[in-house]
Coordinates of C-alpha atoms in Angstrom, one line a residue:
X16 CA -13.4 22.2 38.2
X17 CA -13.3 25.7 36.0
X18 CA -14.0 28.0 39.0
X19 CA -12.0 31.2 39.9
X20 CA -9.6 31.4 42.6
X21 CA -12.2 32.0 45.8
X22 CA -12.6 29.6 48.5
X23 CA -15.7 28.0 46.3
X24 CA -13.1 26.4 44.5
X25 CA -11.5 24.9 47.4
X26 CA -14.8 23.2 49.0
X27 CA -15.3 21.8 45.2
X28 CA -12.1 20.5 45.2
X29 CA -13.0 18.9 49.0
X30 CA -15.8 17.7 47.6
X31 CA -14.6 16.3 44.7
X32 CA -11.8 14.2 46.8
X33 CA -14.4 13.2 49.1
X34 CA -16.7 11.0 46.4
X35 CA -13.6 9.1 46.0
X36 CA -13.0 11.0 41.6
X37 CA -10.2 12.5 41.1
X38 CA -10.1 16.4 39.9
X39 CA -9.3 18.3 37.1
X40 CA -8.4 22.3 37.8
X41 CA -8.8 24.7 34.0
X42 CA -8.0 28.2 34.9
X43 CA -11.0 30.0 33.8
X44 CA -8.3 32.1 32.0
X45 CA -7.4 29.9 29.8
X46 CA -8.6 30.4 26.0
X47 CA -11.4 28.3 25.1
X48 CA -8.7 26.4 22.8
X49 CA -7.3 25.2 25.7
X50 CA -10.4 24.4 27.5
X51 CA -11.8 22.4 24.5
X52 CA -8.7 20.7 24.4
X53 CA -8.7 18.9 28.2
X54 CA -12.2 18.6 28.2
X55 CA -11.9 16.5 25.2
X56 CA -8.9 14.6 26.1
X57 CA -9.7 14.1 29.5
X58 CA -13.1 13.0 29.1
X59 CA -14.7 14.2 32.7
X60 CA -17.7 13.1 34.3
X61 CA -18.9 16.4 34.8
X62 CA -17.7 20.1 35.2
X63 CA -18.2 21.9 38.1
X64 CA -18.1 25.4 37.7
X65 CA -20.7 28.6 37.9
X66 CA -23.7 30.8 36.4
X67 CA -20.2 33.5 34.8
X68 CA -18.8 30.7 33.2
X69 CA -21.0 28.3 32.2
X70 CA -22.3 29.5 29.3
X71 CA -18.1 28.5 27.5
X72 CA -19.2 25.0 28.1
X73 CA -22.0 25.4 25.7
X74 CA -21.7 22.7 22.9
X75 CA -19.6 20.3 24.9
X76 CA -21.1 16.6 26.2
X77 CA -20.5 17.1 29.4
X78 CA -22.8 17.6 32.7
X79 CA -22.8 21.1 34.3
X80 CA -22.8 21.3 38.2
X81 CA -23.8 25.1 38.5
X82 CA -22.5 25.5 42.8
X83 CA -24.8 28.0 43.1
X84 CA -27.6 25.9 42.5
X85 CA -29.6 26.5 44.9
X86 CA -30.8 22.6 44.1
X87 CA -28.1 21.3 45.1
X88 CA -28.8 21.5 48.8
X89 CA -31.4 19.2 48.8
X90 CA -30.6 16.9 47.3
X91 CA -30.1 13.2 48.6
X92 CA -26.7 13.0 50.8
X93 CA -25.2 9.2 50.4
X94 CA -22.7 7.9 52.7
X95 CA -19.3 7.3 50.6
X96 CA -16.2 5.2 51.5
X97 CA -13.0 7.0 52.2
X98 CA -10.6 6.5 48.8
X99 CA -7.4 4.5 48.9
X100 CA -4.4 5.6 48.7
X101 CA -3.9 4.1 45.2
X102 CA -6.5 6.5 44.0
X103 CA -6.4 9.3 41.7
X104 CA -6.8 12.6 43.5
X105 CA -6.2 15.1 40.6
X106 CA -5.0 15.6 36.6
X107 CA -3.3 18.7 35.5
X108 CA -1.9 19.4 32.2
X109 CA 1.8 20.2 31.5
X110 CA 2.0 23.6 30.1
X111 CA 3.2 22.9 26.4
X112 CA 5.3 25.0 25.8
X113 CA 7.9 21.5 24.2
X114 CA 4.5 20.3 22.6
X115 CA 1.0 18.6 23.1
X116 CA -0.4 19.6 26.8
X117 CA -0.5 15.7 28.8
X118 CA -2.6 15.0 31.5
X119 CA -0.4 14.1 34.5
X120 CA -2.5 11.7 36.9
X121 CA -1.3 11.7 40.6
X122 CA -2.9 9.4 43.5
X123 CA -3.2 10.3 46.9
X124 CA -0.2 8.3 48.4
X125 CA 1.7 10.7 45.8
X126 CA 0.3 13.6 47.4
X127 CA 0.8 12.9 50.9
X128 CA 4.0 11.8 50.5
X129 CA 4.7 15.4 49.0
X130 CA 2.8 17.4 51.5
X131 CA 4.4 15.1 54.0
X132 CA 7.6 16.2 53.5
X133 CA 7.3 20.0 52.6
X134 CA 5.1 20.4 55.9
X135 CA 8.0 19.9 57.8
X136 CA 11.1 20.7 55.3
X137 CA 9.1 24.7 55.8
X138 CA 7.9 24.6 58.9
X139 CA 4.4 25.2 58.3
X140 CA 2.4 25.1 61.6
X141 CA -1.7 26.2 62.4
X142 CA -0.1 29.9 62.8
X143 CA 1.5 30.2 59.5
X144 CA -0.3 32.1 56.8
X145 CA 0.2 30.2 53.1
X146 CA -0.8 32.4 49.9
X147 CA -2.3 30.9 47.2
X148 CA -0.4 32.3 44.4
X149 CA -0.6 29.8 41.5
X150 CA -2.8 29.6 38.7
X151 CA -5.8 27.2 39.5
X152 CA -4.3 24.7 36.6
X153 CA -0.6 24.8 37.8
X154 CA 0.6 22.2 40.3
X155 CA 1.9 24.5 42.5
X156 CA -1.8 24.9 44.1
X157 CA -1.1 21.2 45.0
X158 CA 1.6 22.2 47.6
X159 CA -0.1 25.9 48.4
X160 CA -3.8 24.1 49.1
X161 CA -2.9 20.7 51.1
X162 CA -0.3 21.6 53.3
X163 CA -2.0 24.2 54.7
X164 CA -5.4 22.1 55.0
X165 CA -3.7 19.1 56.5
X166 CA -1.6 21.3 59.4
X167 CA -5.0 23.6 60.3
X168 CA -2.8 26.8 59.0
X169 CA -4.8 29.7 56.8
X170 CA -5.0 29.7 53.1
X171 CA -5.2 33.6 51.7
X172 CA -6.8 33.5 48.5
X173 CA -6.1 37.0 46.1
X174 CA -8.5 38.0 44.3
X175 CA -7.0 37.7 40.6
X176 CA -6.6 41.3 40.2
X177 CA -4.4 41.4 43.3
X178 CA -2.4 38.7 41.8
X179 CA -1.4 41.1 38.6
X180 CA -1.3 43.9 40.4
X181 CA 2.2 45.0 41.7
X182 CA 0.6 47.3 44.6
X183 CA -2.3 45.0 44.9
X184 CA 0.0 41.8 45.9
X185 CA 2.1 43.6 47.8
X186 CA -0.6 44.9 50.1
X187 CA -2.3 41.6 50.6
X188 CA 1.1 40.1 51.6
X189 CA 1.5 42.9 54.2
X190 CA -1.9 43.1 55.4
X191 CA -2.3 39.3 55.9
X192 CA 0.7 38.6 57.2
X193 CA 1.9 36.2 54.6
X194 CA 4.3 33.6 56.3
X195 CA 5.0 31.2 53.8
X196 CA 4.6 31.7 49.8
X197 CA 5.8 30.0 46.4
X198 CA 6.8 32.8 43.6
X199 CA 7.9 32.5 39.9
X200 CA 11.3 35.0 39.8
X201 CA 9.5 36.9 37.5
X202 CA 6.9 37.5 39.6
X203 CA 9.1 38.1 43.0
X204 CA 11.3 40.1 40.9
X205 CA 8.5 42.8 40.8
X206 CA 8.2 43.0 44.3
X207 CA 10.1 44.6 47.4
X208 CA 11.1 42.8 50.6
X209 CA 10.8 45.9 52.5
X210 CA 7.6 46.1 54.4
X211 CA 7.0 42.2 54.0
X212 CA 9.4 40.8 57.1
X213 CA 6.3 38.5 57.8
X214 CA 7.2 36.4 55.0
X215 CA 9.6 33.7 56.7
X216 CA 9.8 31.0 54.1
X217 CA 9.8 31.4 50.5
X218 CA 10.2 29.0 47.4
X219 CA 11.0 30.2 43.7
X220 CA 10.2 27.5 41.4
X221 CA 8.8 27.6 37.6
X222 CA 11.7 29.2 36.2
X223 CA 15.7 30.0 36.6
X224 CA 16.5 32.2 39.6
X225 CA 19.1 34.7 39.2
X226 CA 21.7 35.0 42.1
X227 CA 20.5 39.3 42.2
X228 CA 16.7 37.8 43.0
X229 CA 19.0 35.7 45.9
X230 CA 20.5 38.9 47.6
X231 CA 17.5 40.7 48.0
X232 CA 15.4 38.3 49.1
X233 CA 17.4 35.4 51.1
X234 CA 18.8 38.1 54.0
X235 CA 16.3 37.5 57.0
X236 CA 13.9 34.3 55.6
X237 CA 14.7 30.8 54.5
X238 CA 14.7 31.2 50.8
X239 CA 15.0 28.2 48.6
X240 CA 15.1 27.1 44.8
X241 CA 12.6 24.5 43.7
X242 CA 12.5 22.4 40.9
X243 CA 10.0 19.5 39.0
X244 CA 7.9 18.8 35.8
X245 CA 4.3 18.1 36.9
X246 CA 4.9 14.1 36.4
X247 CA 7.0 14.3 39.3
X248 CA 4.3 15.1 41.9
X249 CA 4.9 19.2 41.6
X250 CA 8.7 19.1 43.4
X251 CA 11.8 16.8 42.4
X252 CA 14.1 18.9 44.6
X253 CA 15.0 21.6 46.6
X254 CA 18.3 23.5 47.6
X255 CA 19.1 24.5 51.0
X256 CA 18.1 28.0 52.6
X257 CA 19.9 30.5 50.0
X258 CA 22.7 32.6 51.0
X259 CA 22.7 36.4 49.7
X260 CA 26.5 37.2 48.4
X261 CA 27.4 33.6 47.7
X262 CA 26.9 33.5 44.6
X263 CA 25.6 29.9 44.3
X264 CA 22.4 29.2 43.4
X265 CA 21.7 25.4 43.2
X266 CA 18.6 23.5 42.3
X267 CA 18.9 21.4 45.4
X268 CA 18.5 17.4 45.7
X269 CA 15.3 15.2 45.9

């Protein structure tokens, strides 16, 4: 799937799941390097993506699934079985950054067992209001994407230019009424908590939290630190709700 974040890219991924394959999220920010790189190792059936970004798979042996097609609609529709849970539902790459990018595979059972847990560990309900923060290739999307689907909540979906901008996040948290969301330190670190009280639950994760990041943000949310490679289904563990002025900061327990 090389689509940008927009809710096209959900329904592909919904899509995806639903023939029973298993899918494989590039950023359409990443270099064509990169891009090259999984398509080759990874060896995909086809890449779904549209008319914008097409044209970077030129050259590579690999079918092209435009979804604007307006084709596409009528063609045949064929009753499919519902997947196992031993199935592959997705592969993401590791980042890197200590060497070759790996595909990480993950099945289904994996990721219900993960969204299982995290549904209820932050209290995400069909009120709460999730952002979709992550890139499209990160593993975070994993948590952002299913456990607001499964529990009937609403995914908000930036547009990417909202995601760099300091003025532009900060007003879609506000206006939407952001309830739950998952944030790099770097990137909470930018922002203010004044004027975004709707925000009742909030994860760090993807890098080291500093204990300053802890007294601005814990006082009047559940803030908590999360930690895991991608092998490990996106989250390993999690702390308890942060306390501002402790000066504790732990990674938490699986």
């Amino acid at each position: 799937l090389m689509l940008p974040r927009s809710a096209a890219a959900i329904v592909a991924t919904l899509a995806v799941l639903r023939t029973g394959a298993a899918y494989l999220p590039i950023d359409v920010r990443h270099p064509d390097e990169r891009v090259g790189f999984m398509l080759a190792d990874a060896s995909p059936a086809a890449v779904i993506t549209d008319s914008a970004f097409a044209p970077r798979l030129t050259g590579y042996d690999v079918p092209v699934i435009d979804v604007v097609d307006p084709t596409l609609a009528t063609r045949p529709m064929t009753s499919l079985p519902v997947p196992p849970a031993s199935a592959l539902a997705y592969v993401i790459y590791t980042s890197g950054t200590t060497g070759t990018p790996k595909g990480v595979a993950v099945t289904h059972a994996g990721v219900f067992d993960l969204i299982s847990d995290q549904i209820a560990r932050f209290g995400i309900d069909g009120d709460s209001r999730v952002l979709q923060f992550a890139s499209w290739s990160f593993d975070a999307t994993v948590f952002e994407i299913w456990v607001t689907l499964v529990t009937g909540a609403t995914l908000v979906i930036p547009p990417d230019d909202a995601v760099t901008r300091i003025s532009g996040l900060t007003s879609l948290i506000n206006e939407s009424g952001i309830t739950h969301m998952t944030l790099t330190p770097s990137a909470l670190a930018t922002l203010s908590p004044e004027g975004l009280e709707s925000v009742r639950s909030l994860v760090v994760a993807g890098e080291a939290c500093s204990v300053e990041l802890v007294d601005r943000w814990a006082p009047g949310r559940s803030m908590v630190n999360a930690y895991g490679p991608t092998e490990t289904t996106v989250c390993a563990t999690v702390s308890e709700p942060l306390v501002a002025g402790s000066g504790v900061l732990p990674i938490g327990r699986p």
